Amino acid sequence: MVTIKEIARQAGVSTTTVSNVLHKKNARVSAETIEKVERLLAENNYIPRLGLNALTNRSSRIICILITTPEFARGSAYETPFYGNMLGHLEQLLRERGYYIMIFSDKNVEEIEKMAVGWNVDGIITISMPYRHLQKIAGLSETPIVSIDMDEMPEGNETYYQITSEDKKGGREMARYLIQQGIKRIVYLANVDHGADHLRFVGVREAVREADCEILLEEKRLPRDYRERKKCYQDFLKYVGTDTALFFSTDFNAAEMISFLHRNHVKIPDEISVAGMDDDVFASIVYPRLTTIRVNVEEKAETAVEVLMKLINGEECEKNVYKTTVQLIKRESVKTKS
């Protein structure tokens, strides 16, 4: 296999120049030299020996992505569309910048901690990482870290870089919409009682308190096991025909509920309304299509990569917490005023 030294000889430049072109550090390299080196790299089918760099103190061109598998997940994190979408966007964005990704996910956060400090990587992106564990990783490693949807983030913390959504706003906007459509009872159903799920409920609660009419509000925690969730869903059949909306913290559970209602011959949205959060694949394939809040996964990935690149390059970031946009998506699962 051809080496950097051989490419440098053919191009008539130093090995450092070839390395700079390879790693997109082109500030001091002329456009003509960049073109020549890139052409020779392509002609010689040069493949970087990344594994060696990862075991040394040199730049490895690897970004480690650490995923804390949600406690409510049946198996791995990848069964949830959010993680697949996020990884796809991150991989593309980082590859465009000359980086490769190393992925590690586990429900055992201690195992994730070992992975974070055991490799020479240029940066770390965590997803759904509890604050206390991110704090520990940051204390063990000097590697730049950006967190996506950090769980249990202390209010007002400005130590770490966090990318999240306007979760409270999303819950508030959906609740306002439901109230505008004549809904008299909102049942909010979530997998956990903390993090984004809780913030979405806080938004719902705010909208209910602001309403100019009496709205009944309930909050329920969904069991992990489907058989137990089915019992929970069974209990909500008592609300059929009562201007009730079941607002789920994820589209997956909303779609699951719609299937359950179909099996019990309940007409949606005529007899009961169902809403979700995320606007993932479940929202568009279920019938009726789901009214939901779109969480912009692509914007989260772009912001995380942009912040991480600044940290790697020693640049200052304008703030520590970035909140990406949410959007109400109106479809057919909520009964509208005639």
PDB file of N, CA and C in Angstrom, residues 26-125:
ATOM      1  N   ASN A  26      -5.898  23.033   5.642  1.00  0.00           N
ATOM      2  CA  ASN A  26      -5.403  23.608   4.393  1.00  0.00           C
ATOM      3  C   ASN A  26      -5.099  25.098   4.458  1.00  0.00           C
ATOM      4  N   ALA A  27      -5.077  25.672   5.662  1.00  0.00           N
ATOM      5  CA  ALA A  27      -4.910  27.127   5.784  1.00  0.00           C
ATOM      6  C   ALA A  27      -3.604  27.610   5.161  1.00  0.00           C
ATOM      7  N   ARG A  28      -2.524  26.808   5.270  1.00  0.00           N
ATOM      8  CA  ARG A  28      -1.214  27.234   4.766  1.00  0.00           C
ATOM      9  C   ARG A  28      -0.789  26.475   3.507  1.00  0.00           C
ATOM     10  N   VAL A  29      -1.749  25.809   2.885  1.00  0.00           N
ATOM     11  CA  VAL A  29      -1.448  25.040   1.680  1.00  0.00           C
ATOM     12  C   VAL A  29      -2.148  25.695   0.492  1.00  0.00           C
ATOM     13  N   SER A  30      -1.415  25.891  -0.607  1.00  0.00           N
ATOM     14  CA  SER A  30      -1.995  26.556  -1.776  1.00  0.00           C
ATOM     15  C   SER A  30      -3.029  25.664  -2.443  1.00  0.00           C
ATOM     16  N   ALA A  31      -3.965  26.298  -3.139  1.00  0.00           N
ATOM     17  CA  ALA A  31      -5.013  25.554  -3.841  1.00  0.00           C
ATOM     18  C   ALA A  31      -4.409  24.606  -4.869  1.00  0.00           C
ATOM     19  N   GLU A  32      -3.334  25.039  -5.530  1.00  0.00           N
ATOM     20  CA  GLU A  32      -2.674  24.206  -6.537  1.00  0.00           C
ATOM     21  C   GLU A  32      -2.087  22.944  -5.909  1.00  0.00           C
ATOM     22  N   THR A  33      -1.442  23.111  -4.743  1.00  0.00           N
ATOM     23  CA  THR A  33      -0.847  21.961  -4.051  1.00  0.00           C
ATOM     24  C   THR A  33      -1.932  21.016  -3.550  1.00  0.00           C
ATOM     25  N   ILE A  34      -3.003  21.580  -3.016  1.00  0.00           N
ATOM     26  CA  ILE A  34      -4.124  20.748  -2.537  1.00  0.00           C
ATOM     27  C   ILE A  34      -4.658  19.887  -3.670  1.00  0.00           C
ATOM     28  N   GLU A  35      -4.853  20.510  -4.834  1.00  0.00           N
ATOM     29  CA  GLU A  35      -5.391  19.778  -5.986  1.00  0.00           C
ATOM     30  C   GLU A  35      -4.445  18.663  -6.417  1.00  0.00           C
ATOM     31  N   LYS A  36      -3.144  18.967  -6.431  1.00  0.00           N
ATOM     32  CA  LYS A  36      -2.152  17.978  -6.850  1.00  0.00           C
ATOM     33  C   LYS A  36      -2.111  16.795  -5.886  1.00  0.00           C
ATOM     34  N   VAL A  37      -2.070  17.098  -4.582  1.00  0.00           N
ATOM     35  CA  VAL A  37      -1.986  16.037  -3.580  1.00  0.00           C
ATOM     36  C   VAL A  37      -3.251  15.184  -3.594  1.00  0.00           C
ATOM     37  N   GLU A  38      -4.413  15.832  -3.664  1.00  0.00           N
ATOM     38  CA  GLU A  38      -5.679  15.074  -3.680  1.00  0.00           C
ATOM     39  C   GLU A  38      -5.766  14.180  -4.915  1.00  0.00           C
ATOM     40  N   ARG A  39      -5.253  14.652  -6.045  1.00  0.00           N
ATOM     41  CA  ARG A  39      -5.263  13.844  -7.268  1.00  0.00           C
ATOM     42  C   ARG A  39      -4.370  12.625  -7.102  1.00  0.00           C
ATOM     43  N   LEU A  40      -3.181  12.804  -6.518  1.00  0.00           N
ATOM     44  CA  LEU A  40      -2.265  11.680  -6.312  1.00  0.00           C
ATOM     45  C   LEU A  40      -2.809  10.680  -5.284  1.00  0.00           C
ATOM     46  N   LEU A  41      -3.471  11.202  -4.261  1.00  0.00           N
ATOM     47  CA  LEU A  41      -4.083  10.314  -3.272  1.00  0.00           C
ATOM     48  C   LEU A  41      -5.140   9.439  -3.930  1.00  0.00           C
ATOM     49  N   ALA A  42      -5.939  10.050  -4.819  1.00  0.00           N
ATOM     50  CA  ALA A  42      -6.991   9.296  -5.504  1.00  0.00           C
ATOM     51  C   ALA A  42      -6.404   8.290  -6.481  1.00  0.00           C
ATOM     52  N   GLU A  43      -5.402   8.714  -7.230  1.00  0.00           N
ATOM     53  CA  GLU A  43      -4.781   7.828  -8.224  1.00  0.00           C
ATOM     54  C   GLU A  43      -4.113   6.623  -7.574  1.00  0.00           C
ATOM     55  N   ASN A  44      -3.577   6.832  -6.390  1.00  0.00           N
ATOM     56  CA  ASN A  44      -2.867   5.743  -5.705  1.00  0.00           C
ATOM     57  C   ASN A  44      -3.762   4.970  -4.729  1.00  0.00           C
ATOM     58  N   ASN A  45      -5.070   5.344  -4.701  1.00  0.00           N
ATOM     59  CA  ASN A  45      -6.016   4.677  -3.800  1.00  0.00           C
ATOM     60  C   ASN A  45      -5.497   4.653  -2.365  1.00  0.00           C
ATOM     61  N   TYR A  46      -5.003   5.810  -1.918  1.00  0.00           N
ATOM     62  CA  TYR A  46      -4.422   5.885  -0.579  1.00  0.00           C
ATOM     63  C   TYR A  46      -5.504   5.688   0.489  1.00  0.00           C
ATOM     64  N   ILE A  47      -5.210   4.838   1.474  1.00  0.00           N
ATOM     65  CA  ILE A  47      -6.121   4.590   2.596  1.00  0.00           C
ATOM     66  C   ILE A  47      -5.400   4.960   3.881  1.00  0.00           C
ATOM     67  N   PRO A  48      -5.922   5.937   4.639  1.00  0.00           N
ATOM     68  CA  PRO A  48      -5.266   6.325   5.903  1.00  0.00           C
ATOM     69  C   PRO A  48      -5.214   5.157   6.876  1.00  0.00           C
ATOM     70  N   ARG A  49      -4.109   5.042   7.599  1.00  0.00           N
ATOM     71  CA  ARG A  49      -3.964   3.972   8.592  1.00  0.00           C
ATOM     72  C   ARG A  49      -4.441   4.522   9.939  1.00  0.00           C
ATOM     73  N   LEU A  50      -5.751   4.653  10.052  1.00  0.00           N
ATOM     74  CA  LEU A  50      -6.348   5.302  11.214  1.00  0.00           C
ATOM     75  C   LEU A  50      -6.127   4.531  12.503  1.00  0.00           C
ATOM     76  N   GLY A  51      -6.105   3.221  12.429  1.00  0.00           N
ATOM     77  CA  GLY A  51      -5.958   2.420  13.637  1.00  0.00           C
ATOM     78  C   GLY A  51      -4.666   2.729  14.375  1.00  0.00           C
ATOM     79  N   LEU A  52      -3.588   2.981  13.635  1.00  0.00           N
ATOM     80  CA  LEU A  52      -2.323   3.299  14.284  1.00  0.00           C
ATOM     81  C   LEU A  52      -2.410   4.630  14.999  1.00  0.00           C
ATOM     82  N   ASN A  53      -3.025   5.621  14.356  1.00  0.00           N
ATOM     83  CA  ASN A  53      -3.169   6.930  14.987  1.00  0.00           C
ATOM     84  C   ASN A  53      -3.996   6.849  16.256  1.00  0.00           C
ATOM     85  N   ALA A  54      -4.989   5.973  16.268  1.00  0.00           N
ATOM     86  CA  ALA A  54      -5.861   5.863  17.429  1.00  0.00           C
ATOM     87  C   ALA A  54      -5.125   5.306  18.644  1.00  0.00           C
ATOM     88  N   LEU A  55      -3.985   4.656  18.419  1.00  0.00           N
ATOM     89  CA  LEU A  55      -3.224   4.068  19.517  1.00  0.00           C
ATOM     90  C   LEU A  55      -2.031   4.925  19.913  1.00  0.00           C
ATOM     91  N   THR A  56      -1.869   6.077  19.288  1.00  0.00           N
ATOM     92  CA  THR A  56      -0.759   6.971  19.593  1.00  0.00           C
ATOM     93  C   THR A  56      -1.299   8.289  20.111  1.00  0.00           C
ATOM     94  N   ASN A  57      -0.423   9.232  20.309  1.00  0.00           N
ATOM     95  CA  ASN A  57      -0.840  10.558  20.770  1.00  0.00           C
ATOM     96  C   ASN A  57      -1.153  11.495  19.617  1.00  0.00           C
ATOM     97  N   ARG A  58      -1.058  11.014  18.393  1.00  0.00           N
ATOM     98  CA  ARG A  58      -1.383  11.852  17.244  1.00  0.00           C
ATOM     99  C   ARG A  58      -2.887  11.943  17.045  1.00  0.00           C
ATOM    100  N   SER A  59      -3.284  12.891  16.208  1.00  0.00           N
ATOM    101  CA  SER A  59      -4.710  13.012  15.882  1.00  0.00           C
ATOM    102  C   SER A  59      -5.169  11.726  15.203  1.00  0.00           C
ATOM    103  N   SER A  60      -6.240  11.148  15.716  1.00  0.00           N
ATOM    104  CA  SER A  60      -6.734   9.886  15.170  1.00  0.00           C
ATOM    105  C   SER A  60      -7.759  10.095  14.070  1.00  0.00           C
ATOM    106  N   ARG A  61      -8.308  11.329  13.989  1.00  0.00           N
ATOM    107  CA  ARG A  61      -9.402  11.651  13.049  1.00  0.00           C
ATOM    108  C   ARG A  61     -10.641  10.806  13.381  1.00  0.00           C
ATOM    109  N   ILE A  62     -10.770  10.396  14.611  1.00  0.00           N
ATOM    110  CA  ILE A  62     -11.920   9.609  15.050  1.00  0.00           C
ATOM    111  C   ILE A  62     -12.704  10.397  16.099  1.00  0.00           C
ATOM    112  N   ILE A  63     -14.012  10.424  15.928  1.00  0.00           N
ATOM    113  CA  ILE A  63     -14.915  10.994  16.928  1.00  0.00           C
ATOM    114  C   ILE A  63     -15.680   9.838  17.557  1.00  0.00           C
ATOM    115  N   CYS A  64     -15.643   9.774  18.867  1.00  0.00           N
ATOM    116  CA  CYS A  64     -16.337   8.713  19.602  1.00  0.00           C
ATOM    117  C   CYS A  64     -17.758   9.173  19.934  1.00  0.00           C
ATOM    118  N   ILE A  65     -18.753   8.365  19.563  1.00  0.00           N
ATOM    119  CA  ILE A  65     -20.143   8.662  19.876  1.00  0.00           C
ATOM    120  C   ILE A  65     -20.614   7.668  20.928  1.00  0.00           C
ATOM    121  N   LEU A  66     -20.959   8.185  22.094  1.00  0.00           N
ATOM    122  CA  LEU A  66     -21.360   7.365  23.233  1.00  0.00           C
ATOM    123  C   LEU A  66     -22.856   7.512  23.454  1.00  0.00           C
ATOM    124  N   ILE A  67     -23.578   6.402  23.422  1.00  0.00           N
ATOM    125  CA  ILE A  67     -25.028   6.428  23.576  1.00  0.00           C
ATOM    126  C   ILE A  67     -25.415   5.700  24.860  1.00  0.00           C
ATOM    127  N   THR A  68     -26.100   6.403  25.740  1.00  0.00           N
ATOM    128  CA  THR A  68     -26.665   5.754  26.919  1.00  0.00           C
ATOM    129  C   THR A  68     -28.034   5.211  26.528  1.00  0.00           C
ATOM    130  N   THR A  69     -28.147   3.913  26.410  1.00  0.00           N
ATOM    131  CA  THR A  69     -29.416   3.301  25.998  1.00  0.00           C
ATOM    132  C   THR A  69     -30.495   3.626  27.024  1.00  0.00           C
ATOM    133  N   PRO A  70     -31.641   4.168  26.585  1.00  0.00           N
ATOM    134  CA  PRO A  70     -32.704   4.531  27.532  1.00  0.00           C
ATOM    135  C   PRO A  70     -33.141   3.338  28.364  1.00  0.00           C
ATOM    136  N   GLU A  71     -33.480   3.587  29.616  1.00  0.00           N
ATOM    137  CA  GLU A  71     -33.865   2.506  30.518  1.00  0.00           C
ATOM    138  C   GLU A  71     -35.137   1.802  30.065  1.00  0.00           C
ATOM    139  N   PHE A  72     -35.980   2.506  29.291  1.00  0.00           N
ATOM    140  CA  PHE A  72     -37.234   1.896  28.855  1.00  0.00           C
ATOM    141  C   PHE A  72     -37.086   1.093  27.572  1.00  0.00           C
ATOM    142  N   ALA A  73     -35.901   1.137  26.930  1.00  0.00           N
ATOM    143  CA  ALA A  73     -35.695   0.388  25.687  1.00  0.00           C
ATOM    144  C   ALA A  73     -35.689  -1.106  25.976  1.00  0.00           C
ATOM    145  N   ARG A  74     -36.330  -1.876  25.101  1.00  0.00           N
ATOM    146  CA  ARG A  74     -36.385  -3.324  25.295  1.00  0.00           C
ATOM    147  C   ARG A  74     -35.032  -3.969  25.053  1.00  0.00           C
ATOM    148  N   GLY A  75     -34.316  -3.477  24.034  1.00  0.00           N
ATOM    149  CA  GLY A  75     -33.012  -4.017  23.702  1.00  0.00           C
ATOM    150  C   GLY A  75     -31.996  -2.905  23.584  1.00  0.00           C
ATOM    151  N   SER A  76     -31.491  -2.693  22.368  1.00  0.00           N
ATOM    152  CA  SER A  76     -30.504  -1.642  22.154  1.00  0.00           C
ATOM    153  C   SER A  76     -31.196  -0.312  21.866  1.00  0.00           C
ATOM    154  N   ALA A  77     -30.393   0.741  21.861  1.00  0.00           N
ATOM    155  CA  ALA A  77     -30.929   2.068  21.555  1.00  0.00           C
ATOM    156  C   ALA A  77     -31.408   2.152  20.109  1.00  0.00           C
ATOM    157  N   TYR A  78     -30.858   1.299  19.239  1.00  0.00           N
ATOM    158  CA  TYR A  78     -31.095   1.439  17.801  1.00  0.00           C
ATOM    159  C   TYR A  78     -32.499   1.030  17.361  1.00  0.00           C
ATOM    160  N   GLU A  79     -33.281   0.477  18.284  1.00  0.00           N
ATOM    161  CA  GLU A  79     -34.660   0.148  17.934  1.00  0.00           C
ATOM    162  C   GLU A  79     -35.523   1.415  17.874  1.00  0.00           C
ATOM    163  N   THR A  80     -35.002   2.523  18.389  1.00  0.00           N
ATOM    164  CA  THR A  80     -35.712   3.801  18.389  1.00  0.00           C
ATOM    165  C   THR A  80     -35.261   4.634  17.203  1.00  0.00           C
ATOM    166  N   PRO A  81     -36.168   5.116  16.358  1.00  0.00           N
ATOM    167  CA  PRO A  81     -35.772   5.861  15.158  1.00  0.00           C
ATOM    168  C   PRO A  81     -34.873   7.056  15.435  1.00  0.00           C
ATOM    169  N   PHE A  82     -35.042   7.709  16.578  1.00  0.00           N
ATOM    170  CA  PHE A  82     -34.244   8.890  16.898  1.00  0.00           C
ATOM    171  C   PHE A  82     -32.751   8.611  16.792  1.00  0.00           C
ATOM    172  N   TYR A  83     -32.315   7.493  17.364  1.00  0.00           N
ATOM    173  CA  TYR A  83     -30.879   7.203  17.402  1.00  0.00           C
ATOM    174  C   TYR A  83     -30.334   6.877  16.014  1.00  0.00           C
ATOM    175  N   GLY A  84     -31.107   6.129  15.225  1.00  0.00           N
ATOM    176  CA  GLY A  84     -30.671   5.835  13.864  1.00  0.00           C
ATOM    177  C   GLY A  84     -30.561   7.101  13.029  1.00  0.00           C
ATOM    178  N   ASN A  85     -31.564   7.988  13.137  1.00  0.00           N
ATOM    179  CA  ASN A  85     -31.531   9.253  12.401  1.00  0.00           C
ATOM    180  C   ASN A  85     -30.351  10.110  12.844  1.00  0.00           C
ATOM    181  N   MET A  86     -30.156  10.182  14.154  1.00  0.00           N
ATOM    182  CA  MET A  86     -29.073  11.010  14.679  1.00  0.00           C
ATOM    183  C   MET A  86     -27.703  10.498  14.222  1.00  0.00           C
ATOM    184  N   LEU A  87     -27.483   9.183  14.320  1.00  0.00           N
ATOM    185  CA  LEU A  87     -26.203   8.615  13.908  1.00  0.00           C
ATOM    186  C   LEU A  87     -25.949   8.819  12.419  1.00  0.00           C
ATOM    187  N   GLY A  88     -27.000   8.686  11.616  1.00  0.00           N
ATOM    188  CA  GLY A  88     -26.843   8.898  10.179  1.00  0.00           C
ATOM    189  C   GLY A  88     -26.398  10.304   9.858  1.00  0.00           C
ATOM    190  N   HIS A  89     -27.018  11.294  10.501  1.00  0.00           N
ATOM    191  CA  HIS A  89     -26.636  12.692  10.262  1.00  0.00           C
ATOM    192  C   HIS A  89     -25.231  12.974  10.778  1.00  0.00           C
ATOM    193  N   LEU A  90     -24.914  12.484  11.981  1.00  0.00           N
ATOM    194  CA  LEU A  90     -23.586  12.729  12.550  1.00  0.00           C
ATOM    195  C   LEU A  90     -22.491  12.118  11.682  1.00  0.00           C
ATOM    196  N   GLU A  91     -22.708  10.885  11.239  1.00  0.00           N
ATOM    197  CA  GLU A  91     -21.694  10.209  10.405  1.00  0.00           C
ATOM    198  C   GLU A  91     -21.427  10.986   9.123  1.00  0.00           C
ATOM    199  N   GLN A  92     -22.482  11.462   8.473  1.00  0.00           N
ATOM    200  CA  GLN A  92     -22.319  12.210   7.229  1.00  0.00           C
ATOM    201  C   GLN A  92     -21.595  13.535   7.463  1.00  0.00           C
ATOM    202  N   LEU A  93     -22.017  14.268   8.490  1.00  0.00           N
ATOM    203  CA  LEU A  93     -21.431  15.577   8.771  1.00  0.00           C
ATOM    204  C   LEU A  93     -19.954  15.458   9.155  1.00  0.00           C
ATOM    205  N   LEU A  94     -19.622  14.461   9.947  1.00  0.00           N
ATOM    206  CA  LEU A  94     -18.234  14.288  10.373  1.00  0.00           C
ATOM    207  C   LEU A  94     -17.362  13.777   9.238  1.00  0.00           C
ATOM    208  N   ARG A  95     -17.912  12.900   8.407  1.00  0.00           N
ATOM    209  CA  ARG A  95     -17.141  12.400   7.260  1.00  0.00           C
ATOM    210  C   ARG A  95     -16.798  13.533   6.305  1.00  0.00           C
ATOM    211  N   GLU A  96     -17.734  14.470   6.121  1.00  0.00           N
ATOM    212  CA  GLU A  96     -17.476  15.621   5.254  1.00  0.00           C
ATOM    213  C   GLU A  96     -16.321  16.472   5.773  1.00  0.00           C
ATOM    214  N   ARG A  97     -16.062  16.374   7.072  1.00  0.00           N
ATOM    215  CA  ARG A  97     -14.972  17.140   7.686  1.00  0.00           C
ATOM    216  C   ARG A  97     -13.711  16.306   7.865  1.00  0.00           C
ATOM    217  N   GLY A  98     -13.715  15.114   7.282  1.00  0.00           N
ATOM    218  CA  GLY A  98     -12.518  14.280   7.332  1.00  0.00           C
ATOM    219  C   GLY A  98     -12.391  13.419   8.566  1.00  0.00           C
ATOM    220  N   TYR A  99     -13.511  13.196   9.281  1.00  0.00           N
ATOM    221  CA  TYR A  99     -13.479  12.373  10.487  1.00  0.00           C
ATOM    222  C   TYR A  99     -14.257  11.075  10.286  1.00  0.00           C
ATOM    223  N   TYR A 100     -13.926  10.094  11.117  1.00  0.00           N
ATOM    224  CA  TYR A 100     -14.647   8.828  11.161  1.00  0.00           C
ATOM    225  C   TYR A 100     -15.257   8.680  12.555  1.00  0.00           C
ATOM    226  N   ILE A 101     -16.237   7.814  12.680  1.00  0.00           N
ATOM    227  CA  ILE A 101     -16.898   7.689  13.976  1.00  0.00           C
ATOM    228  C   ILE A 101     -16.691   6.305  14.580  1.00  0.00           C
ATOM    229  N   MET A 102     -16.623   6.283  15.889  1.00  0.00           N
ATOM    230  CA  MET A 102     -16.590   5.059  16.672  1.00  0.00           C
ATOM    231  C   MET A 102     -17.808   5.113  17.596  1.00  0.00           C
ATOM    232  N   ILE A 103     -18.680   4.113  17.523  1.00  0.00           N
ATOM    233  CA  ILE A 103     -19.938   4.133  18.266  1.00  0.00           C
ATOM    234  C   ILE A 103     -19.908   3.098  19.381  1.00  0.00           C
ATOM    235  N   PHE A 104     -20.391   3.507  20.544  1.00  0.00           N
ATOM    236  CA  PHE A 104     -20.518   2.567  21.650  1.00  0.00           C
ATOM    237  C   PHE A 104     -21.790   2.901  22.410  1.00  0.00           C
ATOM    238  N   SER A 105     -22.637   1.898  22.639  1.00  0.00           N
ATOM    239  CA  SER A 105     -23.880   2.123  23.378  1.00  0.00           C
ATOM    240  C   SER A 105     -24.075   1.018  24.404  1.00  0.00           C
ATOM    241  N   ASP A 106     -24.668   1.390  25.525  1.00  0.00           N
ATOM    242  CA  ASP A 106     -24.896   0.414  26.584  1.00  0.00           C
ATOM    243  C   ASP A 106     -25.824   1.026  27.620  1.00  0.00           C
ATOM    244  N   LYS A 107     -26.569   0.166  28.334  1.00  0.00           N
ATOM    245  CA  LYS A 107     -27.341   0.648  29.473  1.00  0.00           C
ATOM    246  C   LYS A 107     -26.446   0.816  30.695  1.00  0.00           C
ATOM    247  N   ASN A 108     -25.315   0.118  30.688  1.00  0.00           N
ATOM    248  CA  ASN A 108     -24.345   0.218  31.777  1.00  0.00           C
ATOM    249  C   ASN A 108     -23.414   1.395  31.489  1.00  0.00           C
ATOM    250  N   VAL A 109     -23.656   2.507  32.157  1.00  0.00           N
ATOM    251  CA  VAL A 109     -22.901   3.724  31.861  1.00  0.00           C
ATOM    252  C   VAL A 109     -21.436   3.586  32.249  1.00  0.00           C
ATOM    253  N   GLU A 110     -21.123   2.739  33.227  1.00  0.00           N
ATOM    254  CA  GLU A 110     -19.726   2.526  33.598  1.00  0.00           C
ATOM    255  C   GLU A 110     -18.923   1.954  32.431  1.00  0.00           C
ATOM    256  N   GLU A 111     -19.544   1.074  31.650  1.00  0.00           N
ATOM    257  CA  GLU A 111     -18.877   0.530  30.463  1.00  0.00           C
ATOM    258  C   GLU A 111     -18.613   1.626  29.444  1.00  0.00           C
ATOM    259  N   ILE A 112     -19.563   2.543  29.313  1.00  0.00           N
ATOM    260  CA  ILE A 112     -19.389   3.668  28.391  1.00  0.00           C
ATOM    261  C   ILE A 112     -18.234   4.554  28.845  1.00  0.00           C
ATOM    262  N   GLU A 113     -18.107   4.741  30.148  1.00  0.00           N
ATOM    263  CA  GLU A 113     -17.006   5.550  30.676  1.00  0.00           C
ATOM    264  C   GLU A 113     -15.653   4.950  30.292  1.00  0.00           C
ATOM    265  N   LYS A 114     -15.535   3.623  30.408  1.00  0.00           N
ATOM    266  CA  LYS A 114     -14.274   2.953  30.043  1.00  0.00           C
ATOM    267  C   LYS A 114     -13.951   3.182  28.572  1.00  0.00           C
ATOM    268  N   MET A 115     -14.971   3.111  27.723  1.00  0.00           N
ATOM    269  CA  MET A 115     -14.777   3.299  26.285  1.00  0.00           C
ATOM    270  C   MET A 115     -14.288   4.715  25.988  1.00  0.00           C
ATOM    271  N   ALA A 116     -14.829   5.675  26.732  1.00  0.00           N
ATOM    272  CA  ALA A 116     -14.506   7.074  26.468  1.00  0.00           C
ATOM    273  C   ALA A 116     -13.048   7.402  26.728  1.00  0.00           C
ATOM    274  N   VAL A 117     -12.474   6.787  27.754  1.00  0.00           N
ATOM    275  CA  VAL A 117     -11.105   7.134  28.133  1.00  0.00           C
ATOM    276  C   VAL A 117     -10.089   6.110  27.641  1.00  0.00           C
ATOM    277  N   GLY A 118     -10.536   5.037  27.030  1.00  0.00           N
ATOM    278  CA  GLY A 118      -9.622   3.974  26.620  1.00  0.00           C
ATOM    279  C   GLY A 118      -9.033   4.136  25.232  1.00  0.00           C
ATOM    280  N   TRP A 119      -9.546   5.109  24.482  1.00  0.00           N
ATOM    281  CA  TRP A 119      -9.073   5.307  23.112  1.00  0.00           C
ATOM    282  C   TRP A 119      -8.594   6.741  22.906  1.00  0.00           C
ATOM    283  N   ASN A 120      -7.649   6.880  21.992  1.00  0.00           N
ATOM    284  CA  ASN A 120      -7.200   8.208  21.593  1.00  0.00           C
ATOM    285  C   ASN A 120      -8.126   8.713  20.486  1.00  0.00           C
ATOM    286  N   VAL A 121      -9.109   9.508  20.861  1.00  0.00           N
ATOM    287  CA  VAL A 121     -10.033  10.075  19.877  1.00  0.00           C
ATOM    288  C   VAL A 121      -9.926  11.593  19.922  1.00  0.00           C
ATOM    289  N   ASP A 122     -10.329  12.235  18.843  1.00  0.00           N
ATOM    290  CA  ASP A 122     -10.205  13.699  18.767  1.00  0.00           C
ATOM    291  C   ASP A 122     -11.350  14.423  19.457  1.00  0.00           C
ATOM    292  N   GLY A 123     -12.484  13.750  19.612  1.00  0.00           N
ATOM    293  CA  GLY A 123     -13.632  14.390  20.239  1.00  0.00           C
ATOM    294  C   GLY A 123     -14.657  13.349  20.639  1.00  0.00           C
ATOM    295  N   ILE A 124     -15.557  13.744  21.520  1.00  0.00           N
ATOM    296  CA  ILE A 124     -16.615  12.846  22.001  1.00  0.00           C
ATOM    297  C   ILE A 124     -17.964  13.536  21.874  1.00  0.00           C
ATOM    298  N   ILE A 125     -18.948  12.799  21.346  1.00  0.00           N
ATOM    299  CA  ILE A 125     -20.334  13.255  21.349  1.00  0.00           C
ATOM    300  C   ILE A 125     -21.121  12.238  22.164  1.00  0.00           C
TER     301      ILE A 125
END
